[in-house]
mmCIF file of C-alpha atoms in Angstrom:
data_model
loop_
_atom_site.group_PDB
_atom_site.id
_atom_site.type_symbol
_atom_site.label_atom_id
_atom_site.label_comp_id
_atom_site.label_asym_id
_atom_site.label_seq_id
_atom_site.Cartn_x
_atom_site.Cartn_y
_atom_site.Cartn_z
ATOM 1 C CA UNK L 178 81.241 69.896 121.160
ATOM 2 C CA UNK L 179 79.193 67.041 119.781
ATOM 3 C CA UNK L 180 79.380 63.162 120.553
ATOM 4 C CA UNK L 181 76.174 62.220 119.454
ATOM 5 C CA UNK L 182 72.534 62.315 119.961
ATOM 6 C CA UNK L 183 72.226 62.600 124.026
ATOM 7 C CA UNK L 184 69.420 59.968 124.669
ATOM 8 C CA UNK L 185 70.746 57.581 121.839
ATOM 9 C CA UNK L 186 74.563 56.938 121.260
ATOM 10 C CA UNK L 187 75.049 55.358 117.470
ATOM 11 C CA UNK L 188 78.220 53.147 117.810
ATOM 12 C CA UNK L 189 79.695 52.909 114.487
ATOM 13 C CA UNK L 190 80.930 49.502 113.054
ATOM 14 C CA UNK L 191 84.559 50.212 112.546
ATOM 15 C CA UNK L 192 84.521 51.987 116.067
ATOM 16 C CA UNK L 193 86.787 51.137 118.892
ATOM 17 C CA UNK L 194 85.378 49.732 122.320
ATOM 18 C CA UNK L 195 87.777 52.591 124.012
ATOM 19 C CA UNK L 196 85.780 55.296 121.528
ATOM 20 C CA UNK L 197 82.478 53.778 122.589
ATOM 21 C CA UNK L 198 82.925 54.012 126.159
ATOM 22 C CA UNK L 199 84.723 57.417 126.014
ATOM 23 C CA UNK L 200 81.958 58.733 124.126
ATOM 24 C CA UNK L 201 79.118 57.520 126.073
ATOM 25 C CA UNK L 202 80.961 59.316 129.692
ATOM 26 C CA UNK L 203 80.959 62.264 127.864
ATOM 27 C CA UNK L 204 77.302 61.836 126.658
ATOM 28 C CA UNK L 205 76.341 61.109 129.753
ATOM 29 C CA UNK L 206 77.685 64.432 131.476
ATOM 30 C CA UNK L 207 80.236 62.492 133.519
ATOM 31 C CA UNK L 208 83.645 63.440 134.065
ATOM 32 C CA UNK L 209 85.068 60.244 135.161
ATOM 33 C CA UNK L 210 87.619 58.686 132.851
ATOM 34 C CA UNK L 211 89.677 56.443 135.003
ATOM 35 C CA UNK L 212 88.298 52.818 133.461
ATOM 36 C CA UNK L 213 88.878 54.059 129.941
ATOM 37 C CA UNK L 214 92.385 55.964 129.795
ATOM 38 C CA UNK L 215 95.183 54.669 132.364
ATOM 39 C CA UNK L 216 96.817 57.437 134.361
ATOM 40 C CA UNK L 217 99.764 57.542 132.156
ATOM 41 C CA UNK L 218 97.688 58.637 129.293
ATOM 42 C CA UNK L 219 97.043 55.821 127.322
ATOM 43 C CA UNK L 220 94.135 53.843 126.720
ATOM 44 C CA UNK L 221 93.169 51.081 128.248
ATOM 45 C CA UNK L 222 93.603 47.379 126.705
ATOM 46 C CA UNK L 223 90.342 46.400 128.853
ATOM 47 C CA UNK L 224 88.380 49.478 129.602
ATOM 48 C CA UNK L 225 85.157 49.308 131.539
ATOM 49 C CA UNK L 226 82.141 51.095 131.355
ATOM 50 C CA UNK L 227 81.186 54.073 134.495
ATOM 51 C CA UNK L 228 78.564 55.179 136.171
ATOM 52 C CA UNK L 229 75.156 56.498 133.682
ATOM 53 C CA UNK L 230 77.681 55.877 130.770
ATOM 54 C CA UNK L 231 76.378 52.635 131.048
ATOM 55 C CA UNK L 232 73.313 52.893 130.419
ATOM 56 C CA UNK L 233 73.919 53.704 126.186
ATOM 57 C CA UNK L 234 74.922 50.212 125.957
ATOM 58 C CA UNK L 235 72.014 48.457 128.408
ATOM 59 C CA UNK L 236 69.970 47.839 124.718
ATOM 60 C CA UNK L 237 72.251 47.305 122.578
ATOM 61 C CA UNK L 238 71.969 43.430 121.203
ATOM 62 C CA UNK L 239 74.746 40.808 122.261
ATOM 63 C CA UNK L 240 76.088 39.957 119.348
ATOM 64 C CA UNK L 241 76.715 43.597 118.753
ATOM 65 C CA UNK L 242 78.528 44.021 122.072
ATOM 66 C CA UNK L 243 80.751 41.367 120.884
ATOM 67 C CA UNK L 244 81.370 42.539 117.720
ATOM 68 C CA UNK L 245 82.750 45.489 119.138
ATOM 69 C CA UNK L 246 84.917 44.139 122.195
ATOM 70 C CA UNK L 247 85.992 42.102 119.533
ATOM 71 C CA UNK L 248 87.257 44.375 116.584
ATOM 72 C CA UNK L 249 89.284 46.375 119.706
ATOM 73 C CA UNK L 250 91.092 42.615 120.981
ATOM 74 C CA UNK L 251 89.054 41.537 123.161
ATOM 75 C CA UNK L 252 86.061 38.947 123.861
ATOM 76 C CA UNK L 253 87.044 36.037 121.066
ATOM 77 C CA UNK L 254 84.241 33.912 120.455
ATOM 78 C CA UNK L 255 85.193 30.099 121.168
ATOM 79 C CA UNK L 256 85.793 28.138 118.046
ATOM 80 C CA UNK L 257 84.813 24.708 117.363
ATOM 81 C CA UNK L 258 82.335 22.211 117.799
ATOM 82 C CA UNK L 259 83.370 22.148 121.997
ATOM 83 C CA UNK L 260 83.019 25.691 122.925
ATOM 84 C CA UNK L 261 80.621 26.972 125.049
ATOM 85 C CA UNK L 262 79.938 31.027 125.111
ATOM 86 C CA UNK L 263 80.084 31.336 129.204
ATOM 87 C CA UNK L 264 83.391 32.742 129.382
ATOM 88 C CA UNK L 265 82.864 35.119 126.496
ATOM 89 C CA UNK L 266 79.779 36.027 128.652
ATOM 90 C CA UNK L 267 81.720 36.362 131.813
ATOM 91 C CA UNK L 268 83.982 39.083 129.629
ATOM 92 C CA UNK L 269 81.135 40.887 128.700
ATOM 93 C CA UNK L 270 79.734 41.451 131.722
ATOM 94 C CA UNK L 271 83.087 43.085 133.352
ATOM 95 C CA UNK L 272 83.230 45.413 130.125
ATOM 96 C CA UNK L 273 79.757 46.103 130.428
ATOM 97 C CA UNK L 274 78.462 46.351 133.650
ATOM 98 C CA UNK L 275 79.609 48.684 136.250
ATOM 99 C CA UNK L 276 80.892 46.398 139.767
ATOM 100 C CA UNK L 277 81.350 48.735 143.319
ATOM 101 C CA UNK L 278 84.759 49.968 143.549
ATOM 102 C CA UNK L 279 85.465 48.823 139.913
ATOM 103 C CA UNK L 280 87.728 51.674 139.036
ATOM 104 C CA UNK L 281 91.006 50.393 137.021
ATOM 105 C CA UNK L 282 94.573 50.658 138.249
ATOM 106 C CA UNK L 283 95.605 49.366 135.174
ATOM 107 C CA UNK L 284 98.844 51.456 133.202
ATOM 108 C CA UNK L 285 97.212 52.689 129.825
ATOM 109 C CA UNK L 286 98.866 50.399 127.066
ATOM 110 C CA UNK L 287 97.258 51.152 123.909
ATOM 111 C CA UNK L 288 98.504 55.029 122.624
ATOM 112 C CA UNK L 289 95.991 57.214 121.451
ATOM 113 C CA UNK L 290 95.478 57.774 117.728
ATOM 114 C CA UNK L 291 93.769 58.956 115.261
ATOM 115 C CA UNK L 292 93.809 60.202 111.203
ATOM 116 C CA UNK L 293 91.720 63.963 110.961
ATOM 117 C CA UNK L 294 90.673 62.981 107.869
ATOM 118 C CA UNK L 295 88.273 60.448 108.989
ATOM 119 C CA UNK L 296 87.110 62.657 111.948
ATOM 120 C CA UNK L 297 86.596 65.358 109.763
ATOM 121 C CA UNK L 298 84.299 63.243 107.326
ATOM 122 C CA UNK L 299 82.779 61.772 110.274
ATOM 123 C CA UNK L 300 81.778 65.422 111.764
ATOM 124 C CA UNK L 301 80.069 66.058 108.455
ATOM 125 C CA UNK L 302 78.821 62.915 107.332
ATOM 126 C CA UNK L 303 77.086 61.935 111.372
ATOM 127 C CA UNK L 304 77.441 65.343 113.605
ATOM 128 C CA UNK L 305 80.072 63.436 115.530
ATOM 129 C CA UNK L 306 83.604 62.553 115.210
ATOM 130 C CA UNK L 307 84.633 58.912 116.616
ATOM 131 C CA UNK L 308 87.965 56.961 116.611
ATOM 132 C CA UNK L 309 88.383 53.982 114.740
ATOM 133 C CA UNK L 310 89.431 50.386 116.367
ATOM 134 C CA UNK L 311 92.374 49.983 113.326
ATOM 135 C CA UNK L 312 93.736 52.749 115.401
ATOM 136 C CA UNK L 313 94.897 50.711 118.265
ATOM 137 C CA UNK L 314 95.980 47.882 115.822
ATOM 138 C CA UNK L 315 99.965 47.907 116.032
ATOM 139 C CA UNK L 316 99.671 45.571 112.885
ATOM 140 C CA UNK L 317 98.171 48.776 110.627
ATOM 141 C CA UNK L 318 101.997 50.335 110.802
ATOM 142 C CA UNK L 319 100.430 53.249 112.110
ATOM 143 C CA UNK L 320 98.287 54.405 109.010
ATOM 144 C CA UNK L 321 94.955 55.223 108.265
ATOM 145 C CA UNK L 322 94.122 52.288 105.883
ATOM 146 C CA UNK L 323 91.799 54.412 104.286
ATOM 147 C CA UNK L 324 94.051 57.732 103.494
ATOM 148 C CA UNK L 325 97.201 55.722 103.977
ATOM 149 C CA UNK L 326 98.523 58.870 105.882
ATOM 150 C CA UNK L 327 100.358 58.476 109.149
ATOM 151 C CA UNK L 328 98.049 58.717 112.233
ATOM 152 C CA UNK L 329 98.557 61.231 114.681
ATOM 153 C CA UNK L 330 99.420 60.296 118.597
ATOM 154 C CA UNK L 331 98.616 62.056 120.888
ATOM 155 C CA UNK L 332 101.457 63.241 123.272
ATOM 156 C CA UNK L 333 100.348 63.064 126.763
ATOM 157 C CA UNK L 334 101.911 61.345 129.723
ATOM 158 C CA UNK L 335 98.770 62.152 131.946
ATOM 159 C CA UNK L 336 95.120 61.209 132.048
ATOM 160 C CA UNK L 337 93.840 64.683 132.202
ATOM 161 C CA UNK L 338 95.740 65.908 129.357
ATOM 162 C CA UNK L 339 94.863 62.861 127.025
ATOM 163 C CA UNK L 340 91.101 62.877 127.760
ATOM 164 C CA UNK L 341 90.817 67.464 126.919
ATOM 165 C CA UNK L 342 93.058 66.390 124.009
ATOM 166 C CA UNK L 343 90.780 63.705 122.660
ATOM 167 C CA UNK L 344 87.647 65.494 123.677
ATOM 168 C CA UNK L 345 89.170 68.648 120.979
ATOM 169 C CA UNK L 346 90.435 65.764 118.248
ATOM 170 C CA UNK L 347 86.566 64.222 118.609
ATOM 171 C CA UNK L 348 85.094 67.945 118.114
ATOM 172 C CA UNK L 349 87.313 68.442 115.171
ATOM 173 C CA UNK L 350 89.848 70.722 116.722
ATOM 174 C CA UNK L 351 93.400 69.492 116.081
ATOM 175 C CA UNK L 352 95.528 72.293 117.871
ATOM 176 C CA UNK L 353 96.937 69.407 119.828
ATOM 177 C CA UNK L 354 100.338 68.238 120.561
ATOM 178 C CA UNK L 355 100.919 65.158 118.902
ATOM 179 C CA UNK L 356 103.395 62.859 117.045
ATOM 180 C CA UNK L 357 104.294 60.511 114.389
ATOM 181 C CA UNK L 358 106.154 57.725 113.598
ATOM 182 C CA UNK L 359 106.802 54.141 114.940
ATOM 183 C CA UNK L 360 108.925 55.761 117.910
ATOM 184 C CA UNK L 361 107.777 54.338 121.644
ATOM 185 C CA UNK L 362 104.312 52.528 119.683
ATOM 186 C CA UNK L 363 105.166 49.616 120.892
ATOM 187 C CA UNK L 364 106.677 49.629 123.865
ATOM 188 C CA UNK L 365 104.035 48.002 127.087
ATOM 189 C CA UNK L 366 101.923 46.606 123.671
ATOM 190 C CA UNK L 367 99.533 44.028 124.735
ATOM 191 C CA UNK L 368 100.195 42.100 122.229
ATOM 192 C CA UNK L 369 97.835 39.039 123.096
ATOM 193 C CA UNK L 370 95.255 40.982 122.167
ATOM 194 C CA UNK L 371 93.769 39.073 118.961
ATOM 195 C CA UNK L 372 92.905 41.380 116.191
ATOM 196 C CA UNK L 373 93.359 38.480 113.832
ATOM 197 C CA UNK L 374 88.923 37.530 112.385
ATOM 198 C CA UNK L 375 87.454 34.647 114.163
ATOM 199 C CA UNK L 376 84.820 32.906 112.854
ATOM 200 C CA UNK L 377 81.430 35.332 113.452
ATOM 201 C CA UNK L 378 79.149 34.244 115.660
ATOM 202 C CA UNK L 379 76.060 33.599 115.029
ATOM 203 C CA UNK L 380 72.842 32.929 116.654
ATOM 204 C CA UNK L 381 72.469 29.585 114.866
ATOM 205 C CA UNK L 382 75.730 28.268 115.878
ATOM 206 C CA UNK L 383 75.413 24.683 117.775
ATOM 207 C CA UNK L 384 78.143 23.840 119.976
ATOM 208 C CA UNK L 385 78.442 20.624 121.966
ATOM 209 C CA UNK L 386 78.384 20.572 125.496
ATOM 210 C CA UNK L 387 80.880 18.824 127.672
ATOM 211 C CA UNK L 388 78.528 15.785 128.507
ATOM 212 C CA UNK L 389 78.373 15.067 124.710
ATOM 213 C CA UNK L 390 81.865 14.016 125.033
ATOM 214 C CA UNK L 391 81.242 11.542 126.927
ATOM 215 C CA UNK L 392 78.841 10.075 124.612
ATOM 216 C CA UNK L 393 81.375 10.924 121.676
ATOM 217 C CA UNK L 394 83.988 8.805 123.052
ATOM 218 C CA UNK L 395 81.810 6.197 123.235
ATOM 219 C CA UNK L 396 80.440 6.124 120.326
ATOM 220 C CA UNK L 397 84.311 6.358 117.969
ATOM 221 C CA UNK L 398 84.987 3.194 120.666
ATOM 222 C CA UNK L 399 82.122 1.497 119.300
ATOM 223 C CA UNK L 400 82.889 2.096 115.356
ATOM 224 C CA UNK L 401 86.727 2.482 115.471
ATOM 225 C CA UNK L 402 86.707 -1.085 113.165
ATOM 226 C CA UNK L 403 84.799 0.497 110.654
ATOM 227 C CA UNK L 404 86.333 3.695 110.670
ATOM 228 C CA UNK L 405 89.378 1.657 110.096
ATOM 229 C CA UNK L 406 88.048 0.049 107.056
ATOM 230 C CA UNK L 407 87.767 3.298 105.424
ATOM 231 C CA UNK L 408 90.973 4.174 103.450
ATOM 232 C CA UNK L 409 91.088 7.655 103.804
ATOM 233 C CA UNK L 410 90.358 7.212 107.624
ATOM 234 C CA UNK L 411 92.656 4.544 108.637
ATOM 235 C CA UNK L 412 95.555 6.961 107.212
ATOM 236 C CA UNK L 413 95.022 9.255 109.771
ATOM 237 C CA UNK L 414 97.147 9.077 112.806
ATOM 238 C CA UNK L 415 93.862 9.974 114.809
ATOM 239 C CA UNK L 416 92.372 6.885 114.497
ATOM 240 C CA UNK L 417 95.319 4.885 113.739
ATOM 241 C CA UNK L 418 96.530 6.167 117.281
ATOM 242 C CA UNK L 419 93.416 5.679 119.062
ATOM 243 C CA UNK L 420 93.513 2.802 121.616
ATOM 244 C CA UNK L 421 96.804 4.125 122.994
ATOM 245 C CA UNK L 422 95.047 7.704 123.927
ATOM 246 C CA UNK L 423 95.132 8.408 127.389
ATOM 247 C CA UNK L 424 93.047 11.719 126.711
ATOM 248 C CA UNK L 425 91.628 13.080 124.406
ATOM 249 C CA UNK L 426 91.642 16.774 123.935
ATOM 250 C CA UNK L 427 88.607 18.923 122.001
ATOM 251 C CA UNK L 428 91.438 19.646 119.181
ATOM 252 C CA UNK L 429 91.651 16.155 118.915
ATOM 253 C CA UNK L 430 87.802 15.373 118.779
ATOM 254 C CA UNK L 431 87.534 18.122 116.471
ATOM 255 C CA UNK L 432 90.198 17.063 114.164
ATOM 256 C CA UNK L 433 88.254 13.550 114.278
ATOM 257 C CA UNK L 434 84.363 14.582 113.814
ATOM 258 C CA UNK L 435 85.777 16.762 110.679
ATOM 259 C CA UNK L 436 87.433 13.707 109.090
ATOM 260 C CA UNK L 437 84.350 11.408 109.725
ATOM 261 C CA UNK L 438 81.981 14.145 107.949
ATOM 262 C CA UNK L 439 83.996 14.291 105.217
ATOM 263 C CA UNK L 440 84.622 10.828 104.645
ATOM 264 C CA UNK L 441 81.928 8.608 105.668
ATOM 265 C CA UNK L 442 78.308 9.779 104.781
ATOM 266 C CA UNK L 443 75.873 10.598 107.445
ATOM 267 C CA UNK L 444 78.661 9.532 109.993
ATOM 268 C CA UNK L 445 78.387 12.528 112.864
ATOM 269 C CA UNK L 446 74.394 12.508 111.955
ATOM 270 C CA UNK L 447 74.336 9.027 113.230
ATOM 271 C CA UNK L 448 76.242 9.599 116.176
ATOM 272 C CA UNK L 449 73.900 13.107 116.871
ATOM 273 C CA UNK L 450 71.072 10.863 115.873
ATOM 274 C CA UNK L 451 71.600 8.457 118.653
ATOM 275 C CA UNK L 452 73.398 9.993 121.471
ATOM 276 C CA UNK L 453 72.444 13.930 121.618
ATOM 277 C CA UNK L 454 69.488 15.936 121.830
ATOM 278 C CA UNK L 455 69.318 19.528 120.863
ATOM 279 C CA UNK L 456 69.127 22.072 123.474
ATOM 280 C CA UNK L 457 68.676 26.478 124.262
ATOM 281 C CA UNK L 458 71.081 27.128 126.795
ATOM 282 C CA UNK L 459 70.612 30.624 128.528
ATOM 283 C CA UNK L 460 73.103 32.835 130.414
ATOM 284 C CA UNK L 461 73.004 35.988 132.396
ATOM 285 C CA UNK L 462 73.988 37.604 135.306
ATOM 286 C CA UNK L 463 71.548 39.687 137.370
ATOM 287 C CA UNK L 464 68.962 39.821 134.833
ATOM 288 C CA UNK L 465 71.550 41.608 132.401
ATOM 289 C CA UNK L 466 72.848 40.395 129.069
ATOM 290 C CA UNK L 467 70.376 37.594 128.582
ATOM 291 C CA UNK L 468 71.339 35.365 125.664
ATOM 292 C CA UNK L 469 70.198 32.147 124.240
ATOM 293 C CA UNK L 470 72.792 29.697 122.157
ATOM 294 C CA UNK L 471 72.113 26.420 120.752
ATOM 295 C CA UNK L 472 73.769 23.173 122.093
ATOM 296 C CA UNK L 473 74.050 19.741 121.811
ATOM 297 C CA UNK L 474 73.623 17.535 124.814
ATOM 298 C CA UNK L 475 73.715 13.931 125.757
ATOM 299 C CA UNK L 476 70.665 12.424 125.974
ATOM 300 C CA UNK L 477 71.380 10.432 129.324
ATOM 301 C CA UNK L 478 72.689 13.571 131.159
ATOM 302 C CA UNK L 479 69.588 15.681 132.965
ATOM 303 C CA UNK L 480 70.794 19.167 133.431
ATOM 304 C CA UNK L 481 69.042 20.179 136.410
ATOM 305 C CA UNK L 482 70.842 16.815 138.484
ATOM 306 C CA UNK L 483 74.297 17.004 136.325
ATOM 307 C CA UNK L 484 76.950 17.204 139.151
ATOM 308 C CA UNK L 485 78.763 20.118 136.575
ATOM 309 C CA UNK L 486 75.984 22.003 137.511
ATOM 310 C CA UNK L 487 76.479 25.801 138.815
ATOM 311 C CA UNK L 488 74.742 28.426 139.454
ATOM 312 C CA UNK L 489 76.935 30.537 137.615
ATOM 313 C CA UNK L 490 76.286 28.415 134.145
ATOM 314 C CA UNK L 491 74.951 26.052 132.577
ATOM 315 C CA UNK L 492 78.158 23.578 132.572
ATOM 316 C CA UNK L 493 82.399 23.886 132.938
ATOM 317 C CA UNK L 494 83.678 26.088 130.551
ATOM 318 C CA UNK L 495 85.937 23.182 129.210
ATOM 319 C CA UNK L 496 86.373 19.757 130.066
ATOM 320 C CA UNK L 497 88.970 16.984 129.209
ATOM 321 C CA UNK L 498 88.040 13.001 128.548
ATOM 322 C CA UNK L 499 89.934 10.890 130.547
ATOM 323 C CA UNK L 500 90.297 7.368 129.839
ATOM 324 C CA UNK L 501 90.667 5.222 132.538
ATOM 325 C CA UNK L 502 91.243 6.108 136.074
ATOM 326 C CA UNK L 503 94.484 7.911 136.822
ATOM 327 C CA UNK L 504 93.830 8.012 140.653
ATOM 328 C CA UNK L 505 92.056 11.430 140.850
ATOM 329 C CA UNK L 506 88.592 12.085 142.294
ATOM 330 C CA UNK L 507 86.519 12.798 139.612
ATOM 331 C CA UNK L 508 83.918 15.291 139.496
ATOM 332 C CA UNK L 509 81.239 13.104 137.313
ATOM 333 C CA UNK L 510 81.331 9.135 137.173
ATOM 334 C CA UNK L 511 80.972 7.359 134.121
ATOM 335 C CA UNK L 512 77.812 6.963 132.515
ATOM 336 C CA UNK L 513 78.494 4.348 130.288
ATOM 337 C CA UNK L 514 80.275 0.953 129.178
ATOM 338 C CA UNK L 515 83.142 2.243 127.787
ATOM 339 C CA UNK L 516 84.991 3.456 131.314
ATOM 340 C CA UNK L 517 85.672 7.342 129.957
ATOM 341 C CA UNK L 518 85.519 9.557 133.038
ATOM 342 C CA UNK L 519 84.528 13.617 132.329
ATOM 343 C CA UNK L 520 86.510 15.730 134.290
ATOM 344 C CA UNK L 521 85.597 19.201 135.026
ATOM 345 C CA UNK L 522 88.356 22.074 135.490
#
């Protein structure tokens, strides 16, 4: 039976997260499946790495570890100008590294599939067979979108029979029970996982960070005439609507800054220009998954006395602009002229 090399593990970029971490138990000469495969037999919508298993993927770059939680549902990278990477982070490191007394008691919802074709050409091709993330996609109507031949499921209602079965299926040995069809797929289907193609992310990507909004506000209070005077602009219910805002959410900031840099030249430069300062924010946890992103930050905020400070990361994983003061305590005061208060959630 072969699963790949035994000091290296090759993940393979169509591969599913629940392949990955089946593959690297068995590589590792474990026996203990319970984080990958529920107790009913079906895989796992959040599986979690065990024990030395763990180790294969210690080396492995970040952006590869999210391109493959990703392609299986999971670990979405935050879109937009306003989105930070510290809950993406925070998924990571539960997928990735092993916690005490971490074993799942999570019902399997994902069934177990798989076309022998592609195993087959897989054995021959790379010594190893490997299931692909499609597989667990209920939007694929249960083909192989490479054969277009139904995929096989395995028929288990147990743990112990699913994980021989797969371990036969991986070594090319299909005297299996399985089944076909669109029967039972769905039933228990996670269906918030996302298998839908965000936009990639990339190690250039500059987001803003919360205290730039702040400074954003600000700045559209400051120019809202002459955004006005601009015919395309004053058109748009964004700006038309703006003194009567009593928030403003990062949709609507979004929606905004996009307008601007397509109709007014060097608009958001200016606004970057004066307000922000470019910054490389780090994260980890216990030395582990080290990353570096780039961010924008005001230039009248210093991180290390910011009262959104935690230890945990660099700032709040989101944060609203309120205008005004709506009677709540507020975790930061304003900074500036224009009365916006940042509140941190």
């Amino acid at each position: 039976m072969s699963f790949g090399n035994h000091k290296t593990m090759y993940i393979q970029d169509d591969e599913s997260l629940q392949s990955a971490i089946f593959r690297s138990i068995v590589l590792s000469g474990e026996d203990s499946f319970e984080n990958v495969v529920g107790d009913n037999g079906n895989w796992l919508h959040r599986p979690k790495v065990s024990g030395r298993g763990g180790d294969f993927f210690q080396n492995i770059d970040f952006l590869k570890l999210v391109e493959l939680a990703r392609r299986s549902g999971g670990a979405q990278p935050t879109e937009g100008r306003f989105g930070t990477f510290s809950s993406l982070a925070n998924e990571l490191f539960d997928t990735f590294i092993e916690r005490d007394n971490c074993s799942s008691v999570e019902k399997g919802t994902l069934k177990v599939g798989y076309c022998e074709q592609c195993i087959q050409e897989s054995i021959k091709n790379l010594g190893f067979g490997y299931l692909k993330s499609e597989w667990i996609n209920w939007k694929t109507d249960k083909l192989c979108l490479k054969h277009q031949t139904p995929l096989h499921y395995i028929a288990s209602n147990s743990r112990k029979k699913t994980v021989k079965a797969i371990a036969k299926a991986l070594s090319g040995d299909f005297s299996i029970e399985v089944w076909r069809g669109r029967k039972g797929y769905i039933e228990n289907y996670p269906f918030h996982l996302n298998f839908e193609q965000p936009l990639k992310l990339r190690k250039t990507e500059v987001c803003y960070l919360p205290c730039a909004k702040q400074d954003l506000y600000c700045w559209l209070s400051k120019n809202i005439g002459r955004f006005n005077r601009n015919n395309k602009l004053r058109k748009s219910l964004w700006f038309k609507n703006f003194s009567s805002y009593t928030f403003l959410s990062d949709e609507t900031l979004e929606f905004m800054c996009d307008a601007i840099e397509q109709n007014e030249v060097d608009g958001i430069a200016d606004f970057i220009y004066s307000y922000l300062e470019e910054t490389s924010c780090e994260y980890g946890k216990k030395g582990r998954f080290l990353f570096q992103y780039n961010a924008y930050k005001s230039k009248f905020q210093s991180c290390s006395k910011c009262t959104l400070y935690s230890a945990d990361e660099i700032c709040p994983k989101f944060a609203i602009i309120q205008v005004g003061d709506a009677g709540k305590q507020y975790i930061a005061a304003p900074a500036h002229f224009c009365g916006v208060v940042l509140q941190a959630f």
